[in-house]
Amino acid sequence: MNIKRGAQSGAPFCIGEKMKKLNVKAYAKINLSLDVLGKRPDGYHDVFTVMQQIALHDKICVKWLPDEQPGQNSGIAVEIGSNKAYLPRDGKNLAYKAASLVIGRFEINSRIGSGKVRIDIKKEIPVGAGLGGGSADCAATLRALSEIWELNLSVRELCSLGAELGADVPFCVLSQSGVACALAKGTGTELTRMPGIDSWVVLSKPAGNISTAEAYKGFDLIDDRNYKKPDEEELVAALKSSNLDLIKKNMINVLENFTLKTYPSVAYTKHKMIVDTSPAKAIMSGSGPTVIGLYRNRVSAEVAFDKMSALNEETFLTKTMV
């Protein structure tokens, strides 16, 4: 069993004579609902989605190591470490991009001198899973560097920076700041705080990854548009009134219309979760391939976890955070 919980704030600074270090928990998200409203001229898509923070998280340790010889202006290097060998260590990594953005935008080199940023990422959130793991690591890095370099950036300012790096990053910034659920519009970066749901959650990810770009491109090519869509007004009202029946009714991810037909393993995972574990609701998260099941109590969630673990190795038992 893999249960991930913890306080939302990072650990206090561990400040040595020269080095500064901050540990931050980077929480995953699930999509309770996802509708694609249309393609924009810039190639992105307008969406309506409700994102919910869950307790499963990566652990991020960000260190600032200034040069031992202050007069030696060699710039600022960014270094990534991880417990997962396959994780990118360069500009393909969102945490690396976050550090580079902050360094350039706030002219850190000229303000405090040269040195090295070391970002160690202990991965627990599966990669390429539709759970926002990379975005969460990115958000944690932005928050940590703002504190380490005393930039005093507000949550709004951090969300604005995050929007330059990825559509899910602003929500991850917000959720790491104590807002566990939000309605997202536009490209996913226009956020409105919402009441979340309190539920046990089983995540089951079939082997392989699905890129966000592929999922949206495939969705755009669907000929039959006669599919169910969530009712935005009804879902918002249901969340505000904690009407679980109406929440479940509107827990719809329209990207499933592409993914379930294109990836039989995802369709099979959802089928097995529904038939074998009787969740309150089962839905694919984000662009997939992870399928999430909501359960009323820990006992039923544990039974579901055991059954789904026999199907997919990357299966997790966790909870929503409220």
Short mmCIF file of C-alpha atoms in Angstrom, two decimals:
data_model
loop_
_atom_site.label_atom_id
_atom_site.label_comp_id
_atom_site.label_asym_id
_atom_site.label_seq_id
_atom_site.Cartn_x
_atom_site.Cartn_y
_atom_site.Cartn_z
CA MET A 1 0.00 0.00 0.00
CA ASN A 2 1.23 3.48 -0.82
CA ILE A 3 -0.44 6.17 1.28
CA LYS A 4 0.99 9.66 0.98
CA ARG A 5 0.05 12.41 3.39
CA GLY A 6 1.63 15.38 5.09
CA ALA A 7 1.39 19.03 6.02
CA GLN A 8 1.26 21.40 3.11
CA SER A 9 3.96 23.80 4.21
CA GLY A 10 7.62 23.13 3.52
CA ALA A 11 10.13 22.37 6.22
CA PRO A 12 12.01 25.29 7.82
CA PHE A 13 15.20 26.53 6.25
CA CYS A 14 18.34 24.56 6.97
CA ILE A 15 20.85 27.36 6.62
CA GLY A 16 24.52 26.70 6.93
CA GLU A 17 27.23 29.30 6.75
CA LYS A 18 26.94 29.48 2.98
CA MET A 19 24.39 27.01 1.73
CA LYS A 20 20.62 27.48 1.91
CA LYS A 21 18.26 24.54 1.59
CA LEU A 22 14.49 24.15 1.56
CA ASN A 23 12.38 20.98 1.46
CA VAL A 24 8.97 21.20 -0.19
CA LYS A 25 6.23 18.63 -0.80
CA ALA A 26 4.95 18.65 -4.37
CA TYR A 27 1.39 17.27 -4.39
CA ALA A 28 -0.28 15.52 -7.31
CA LYS A 29 -3.66 16.55 -8.71
CA ILE A 30 -6.59 14.74 -10.23
CA ASN A 31 -9.19 16.14 -12.61
CA LEU A 32 -12.71 15.69 -11.27
CA SER A 33 -14.04 16.87 -14.61
CA LEU A 34 -12.55 18.01 -17.92
CA ASP A 35 -14.24 19.56 -20.93
CA VAL A 36 -12.49 20.87 -24.03
CA LEU A 37 -14.31 23.96 -25.28
CA GLY A 38 -12.34 24.57 -28.47
CA LYS A 39 -8.98 25.12 -30.08
CA ARG A 40 -7.40 28.56 -29.87
CA PRO A 41 -5.55 30.40 -32.66
CA ASP A 42 -2.28 29.83 -30.78
CA GLY A 43 -2.76 26.06 -30.94
CA TYR A 44 -3.72 25.61 -27.30
CA HIS A 45 -7.21 24.64 -26.12
CA ASP A 46 -9.75 26.38 -23.95
CA VAL A 47 -10.90 24.04 -21.20
CA PHE A 48 -13.23 23.79 -18.27
CA THR A 49 -11.84 21.56 -15.56
CA VAL A 50 -11.98 21.06 -11.82
CA MET A 51 -8.67 20.08 -10.27
CA GLN A 52 -8.38 18.50 -6.84
CA GLN A 53 -5.20 18.08 -4.80
CA ILE A 54 -4.40 14.61 -3.45
CA ALA A 55 -1.98 13.50 -0.77
CA LEU A 56 0.38 11.60 -3.10
CA HIS A 57 3.47 13.77 -3.49
CA ASP A 58 7.07 14.10 -4.61
CA LYS A 59 9.67 15.42 -2.20
CA ILE A 60 11.71 18.33 -3.50
CA CYS A 61 14.93 19.59 -1.91
CA VAL A 62 16.22 22.86 -3.38
CA LYS A 63 19.72 24.02 -2.42
CA TRP A 64 21.52 27.23 -3.20
CA LEU A 65 25.31 26.90 -3.10
CA PRO A 66 27.08 30.23 -3.76
CA ASP A 67 30.58 30.17 -5.21
CA GLU A 68 33.26 29.91 -2.55
CA GLN A 69 35.22 32.63 -4.33
CA PRO A 70 32.79 35.59 -4.54
CA GLY A 71 34.89 37.48 -7.09
CA GLN A 72 34.64 34.62 -9.58
CA ASN A 73 31.52 35.44 -11.61
CA SER A 74 30.87 32.17 -13.40
CA GLY A 75 27.09 32.51 -13.60
CA ILE A 76 24.52 30.24 -12.00
CA ALA A 77 24.36 26.55 -12.85
CA VAL A 78 21.24 24.42 -12.41
CA GLU A 79 21.66 20.77 -11.43
CA ILE A 80 18.91 18.14 -11.16
CA GLY A 81 19.14 14.94 -9.12
CA SER A 82 16.51 12.24 -8.73
CA ASN A 83 15.83 8.76 -7.45
CA LYS A 84 14.53 7.93 -10.95
CA ALA A 85 17.22 7.48 -13.59
CA TYR A 86 14.84 8.25 -16.47
CA LEU A 87 13.93 11.73 -15.20
CA PRO A 88 15.34 14.47 -17.49
CA ARG A 89 18.19 16.47 -15.96
CA ASP A 90 18.13 19.31 -18.51
CA GLY A 91 15.75 21.85 -19.99
CA LYS A 92 13.15 19.13 -20.60
CA ASN A 93 12.57 19.05 -16.85
CA LEU A 94 10.00 21.57 -15.60
CA ALA A 95 11.85 22.13 -12.32
CA TYR A 96 14.99 22.98 -14.33
CA LYS A 97 12.92 25.38 -16.44
CA ALA A 98 11.50 26.98 -13.29
CA ALA A 99 14.96 27.65 -11.87
CA SER A 100 16.19 29.04 -15.18
CA LEU A 101 13.18 31.35 -15.45
CA VAL A 102 13.65 32.77 -11.95
CA ILE A 103 17.40 33.22 -12.47
CA GLY A 104 16.86 35.18 -15.67
CA ARG A 105 13.72 37.11 -14.77
CA PHE A 106 15.08 38.41 -11.46
CA GLU A 107 18.72 38.77 -12.53
CA ILE A 108 19.87 36.60 -9.64
CA ASN A 109 23.47 36.47 -10.84
CA SER A 110 23.88 40.25 -10.69
CA ARG A 111 21.95 40.52 -7.43
CA ILE A 112 23.65 37.88 -5.31
CA GLY A 113 26.51 36.48 -7.37
CA SER A 114 27.30 33.17 -8.97
CA GLY A 115 26.78 29.67 -7.70
CA LYS A 116 24.72 26.53 -8.21
CA VAL A 117 21.09 25.57 -7.72
CA ARG A 118 20.74 21.89 -6.88
CA ILE A 119 17.22 20.41 -7.15
CA ASP A 120 16.79 16.88 -5.83
CA ILE A 121 13.49 15.26 -6.77
CA LYS A 122 12.35 12.14 -4.96
CA LYS A 123 9.61 10.89 -7.29
CA GLU A 124 6.51 9.17 -5.98
CA ILE A 125 4.03 10.57 -8.50
CA PRO A 126 4.18 8.47 -11.68
CA VAL A 127 5.56 10.27 -14.73
CA GLY A 128 3.40 11.00 -17.77
CA ALA A 129 0.32 9.94 -15.86
CA GLY A 130 -2.09 12.89 -16.06
CA LEU A 131 -1.47 13.66 -12.38
CA GLY A 132 0.58 16.84 -12.76
CA GLY A 133 3.78 15.45 -11.24
CA GLY A 134 6.15 17.57 -13.33
CA SER A 135 3.98 20.65 -12.76
CA ALA A 136 3.99 20.02 -9.01
CA ASP A 137 7.80 19.78 -8.99
CA CYS A 138 7.95 23.00 -11.02
CA ALA A 139 5.65 24.82 -8.59
CA ALA A 140 7.65 23.60 -5.59
CA THR A 141 10.86 24.87 -7.18
CA LEU A 142 9.35 28.31 -7.83
CA ARG A 143 8.17 28.57 -4.22
CA ALA A 144 11.46 27.37 -2.79
CA LEU A 145 13.64 29.75 -4.81
CA SER A 146 11.38 32.68 -3.97
CA GLU A 147 12.06 32.01 -0.30
CA ILE A 148 15.72 31.08 -0.59
CA TRP A 149 16.56 34.22 -2.57
CA GLU A 150 14.13 36.37 -0.54
CA LEU A 151 12.17 37.47 -3.60
CA ASN A 152 8.96 37.59 -1.52
CA LEU A 153 6.79 36.65 -4.50
CA SER A 154 3.06 36.46 -3.79
CA VAL A 155 0.97 33.43 -4.73
CA ARG A 156 -0.48 35.46 -7.60
CA GLU A 157 3.02 36.30 -8.87
CA LEU A 158 4.14 32.68 -8.56
CA CYS A 159 1.03 31.54 -10.47
CA SER A 160 1.83 34.05 -13.21
CA LEU A 161 5.35 32.68 -13.52
CA GLY A 162 4.01 29.14 -13.48
CA ALA A 163 1.62 29.89 -16.34
CA GLU A 164 4.65 30.56 -18.54
CA LEU A 165 5.89 27.03 -17.86
CA GLY A 166 2.80 24.84 -18.04
CA ALA A 167 -1.00 24.90 -17.82
CA ASP A 168 -1.15 22.87 -14.58
CA VAL A 169 1.62 24.77 -12.77
CA PRO A 170 -0.56 27.63 -11.44
CA PHE A 171 -2.95 25.17 -9.79
CA CYS A 172 0.00 23.33 -8.26
CA VAL A 173 1.30 26.64 -6.86
CA LEU A 174 -2.15 27.37 -5.48
CA SER A 175 -2.62 23.92 -3.97
CA GLN A 176 0.80 24.00 -2.32
CA SER A 177 -0.34 27.29 -0.76
CA GLY A 178 -3.39 25.71 0.85
CA VAL A 179 -6.13 25.75 -1.83
CA ALA A 180 -6.98 22.10 -2.45
CA CYS A 181 -9.56 22.47 -5.23
CA ALA A 182 -10.10 24.96 -8.04
CA LEU A 183 -12.08 25.51 -11.21
CA ALA A 184 -9.76 26.20 -14.14
CA LYS A 185 -10.69 27.92 -17.39
CA GLY A 186 -8.88 29.32 -20.41
CA THR A 187 -5.85 27.13 -21.02
CA GLY A 188 -6.23 25.93 -17.44
CA THR A 189 -4.50 28.89 -15.82
CA GLU A 190 -7.58 30.99 -14.91
CA LEU A 191 -8.35 29.68 -11.44
CA THR A 192 -11.28 30.05 -9.08
CA ARG A 193 -11.15 28.49 -5.63
CA MET A 194 -13.78 25.79 -5.05
CA PRO A 195 -14.83 23.51 -2.18
CA GLY A 196 -13.18 20.15 -2.72
CA ILE A 197 -14.36 16.62 -2.04
CA ASP A 198 -13.33 14.37 0.84
CA SER A 199 -12.69 10.89 -0.51
CA TRP A 200 -10.35 7.94 -0.54
CA VAL A 201 -8.76 7.55 -3.96
CA VAL A 202 -7.18 4.69 -5.87
CA LEU A 203 -4.97 5.61 -8.82
CA SER A 204 -4.15 2.93 -11.38
CA LYS A 205 -1.83 3.68 -14.28
CA PRO A 206 -1.44 1.19 -17.14
CA ALA A 207 2.03 0.76 -18.59
CA GLY A 208 3.15 3.49 -20.98
CA ASN A 209 2.61 7.22 -21.17
CA ILE A 210 0.29 9.47 -23.15
CA SER A 211 1.52 12.93 -24.03
CA THR A 212 -0.87 15.82 -23.48
CA ALA A 213 -0.25 17.02 -27.02
CA GLU A 214 -1.17 13.62 -28.46
CA ALA A 215 -4.38 13.40 -26.43
CA TYR A 216 -5.60 16.83 -27.53
CA LYS A 217 -4.58 16.28 -31.14
CA GLY A 218 -6.43 12.98 -31.20
CA PHE A 219 -9.46 14.57 -29.58
CA ASP A 220 -9.55 17.29 -32.24
CA LEU A 221 -9.82 14.61 -34.95
CA ILE A 222 -12.87 12.87 -33.46
CA ASP A 223 -15.74 12.93 -35.96
CA ASP A 224 -18.58 11.96 -33.64
CA ARG A 225 -19.23 14.89 -31.28
CA ASN A 226 -22.31 13.33 -29.73
CA TYR A 227 -20.68 12.62 -26.37
CA LYS A 228 -21.55 13.55 -22.81
CA LYS A 229 -20.17 16.80 -21.46
CA PRO A 230 -20.11 18.12 -17.91
CA ASP A 231 -22.59 20.86 -17.05
CA GLU A 232 -20.39 23.69 -15.75
CA GLU A 233 -23.05 25.53 -13.78
CA GLU A 234 -24.47 22.34 -12.30
CA LEU A 235 -21.04 21.07 -11.24
CA VAL A 236 -20.04 24.36 -9.62
CA ALA A 237 -23.33 24.50 -7.72
CA ALA A 238 -22.94 20.85 -6.70
CA LEU A 239 -19.46 21.43 -5.31
CA LYS A 240 -20.62 24.48 -3.37
CA SER A 241 -23.53 22.56 -1.86
CA SER A 242 -21.65 19.24 -1.47
CA ASN A 243 -24.27 17.50 -3.60
CA LEU A 244 -22.41 14.26 -4.25
CA ASP A 245 -24.94 12.86 -6.72
CA LEU A 246 -24.67 15.91 -8.97
CA ILE A 247 -20.89 15.98 -8.57
CA LYS A 248 -20.67 12.36 -9.74
CA LYS A 249 -23.08 13.05 -12.61
CA ASN A 250 -20.75 15.76 -13.92
CA MET A 251 -17.48 13.93 -13.36
CA ILE A 252 -16.82 13.56 -17.10
CA ASN A 253 -13.50 13.73 -18.94
CA VAL A 254 -14.17 14.29 -22.65
CA LEU A 255 -10.60 13.25 -23.57
CA GLU A 256 -11.67 9.69 -22.77
CA ASN A 257 -13.47 9.74 -26.14
CA PHE A 258 -10.03 9.59 -27.76
CA THR A 259 -7.92 7.80 -25.19
CA LEU A 260 -10.19 4.87 -24.32
CA LYS A 261 -10.60 4.02 -28.01
CA THR A 262 -6.92 4.44 -28.84
CA TYR A 263 -5.40 2.76 -25.78
CA PRO A 264 -7.18 -0.50 -24.87
CA SER A 265 -5.17 -0.79 -21.64
CA VAL A 266 -6.75 2.42 -20.32
CA ALA A 267 -10.25 1.28 -21.29
CA TYR A 268 -9.60 -2.09 -19.67
CA THR A 269 -8.28 -0.47 -16.49
CA LYS A 270 -11.40 1.68 -16.17
CA HIS A 271 -13.65 -1.32 -16.91
CA LYS A 272 -11.94 -3.50 -14.29
CA MET A 273 -12.05 -0.72 -11.71
CA ILE A 274 -15.80 -0.24 -12.20
CA VAL A 275 -16.71 -3.93 -12.36
CA ASP A 276 -14.35 -5.31 -9.73
CA THR A 277 -14.17 -2.51 -7.14
CA SER A 278 -17.51 -0.61 -7.36
CA PRO A 279 -16.17 2.92 -6.87
CA ALA A 280 -18.47 5.87 -6.27
CA LYS A 281 -17.00 7.12 -9.55
CA ALA A 282 -14.21 6.16 -11.93
CA ILE A 283 -12.70 8.61 -14.42
CA MET A 284 -9.48 9.13 -16.32
CA SER A 285 -7.38 11.98 -14.93
CA GLY A 286 -6.19 14.70 -17.31
CA SER A 287 -4.86 13.37 -20.59
CA GLY A 288 -4.33 9.95 -18.98
CA PRO A 289 -3.51 7.18 -18.81
CA THR A 290 -4.19 7.04 -15.06
CA VAL A 291 -7.68 6.00 -14.02
CA ILE A 292 -8.91 7.23 -10.64
CA GLY A 293 -11.56 5.65 -8.46
CA LEU A 294 -13.30 7.42 -5.57
CA TYR A 295 -14.29 5.34 -2.51
CA ARG A 296 -16.48 6.14 0.47
CA ASN A 297 -14.20 4.67 3.13
CA ARG A 298 -10.73 3.32 3.67
CA VAL A 299 -11.79 -0.34 3.79
CA SER A 300 -13.36 -0.29 0.32
CA ALA A 301 -10.40 1.70 -1.02
CA GLU A 302 -7.93 -0.85 0.36
CA VAL A 303 -9.85 -3.70 -1.29
CA ALA A 304 -9.82 -1.78 -4.57
CA PHE A 305 -6.12 -1.04 -4.21
CA ASP A 306 -5.31 -4.73 -3.81
CA LYS A 307 -7.36 -5.69 -6.86
CA MET A 308 -6.02 -2.94 -9.12
CA SER A 309 -2.43 -3.59 -8.00
CA ALA A 310 -2.75 -7.06 -9.49
CA LEU A 311 -3.56 -5.42 -12.83
CA ASN A 312 -1.19 -2.43 -12.92
CA GLU A 313 2.10 -2.12 -11.06
CA GLU A 314 1.76 1.64 -10.69
CA THR A 315 -1.30 1.66 -8.44
CA PHE A 316 -1.60 3.94 -5.42
CA LEU A 317 -3.91 4.40 -2.45
CA THR A 318 -4.27 7.98 -1.30
CA LYS A 319 -6.81 10.63 -0.26
CA THR A 320 -8.03 13.97 -1.46
CA MET A 321 -6.85 16.95 0.56
CA VAL A 322 -9.42 19.43 1.81
#
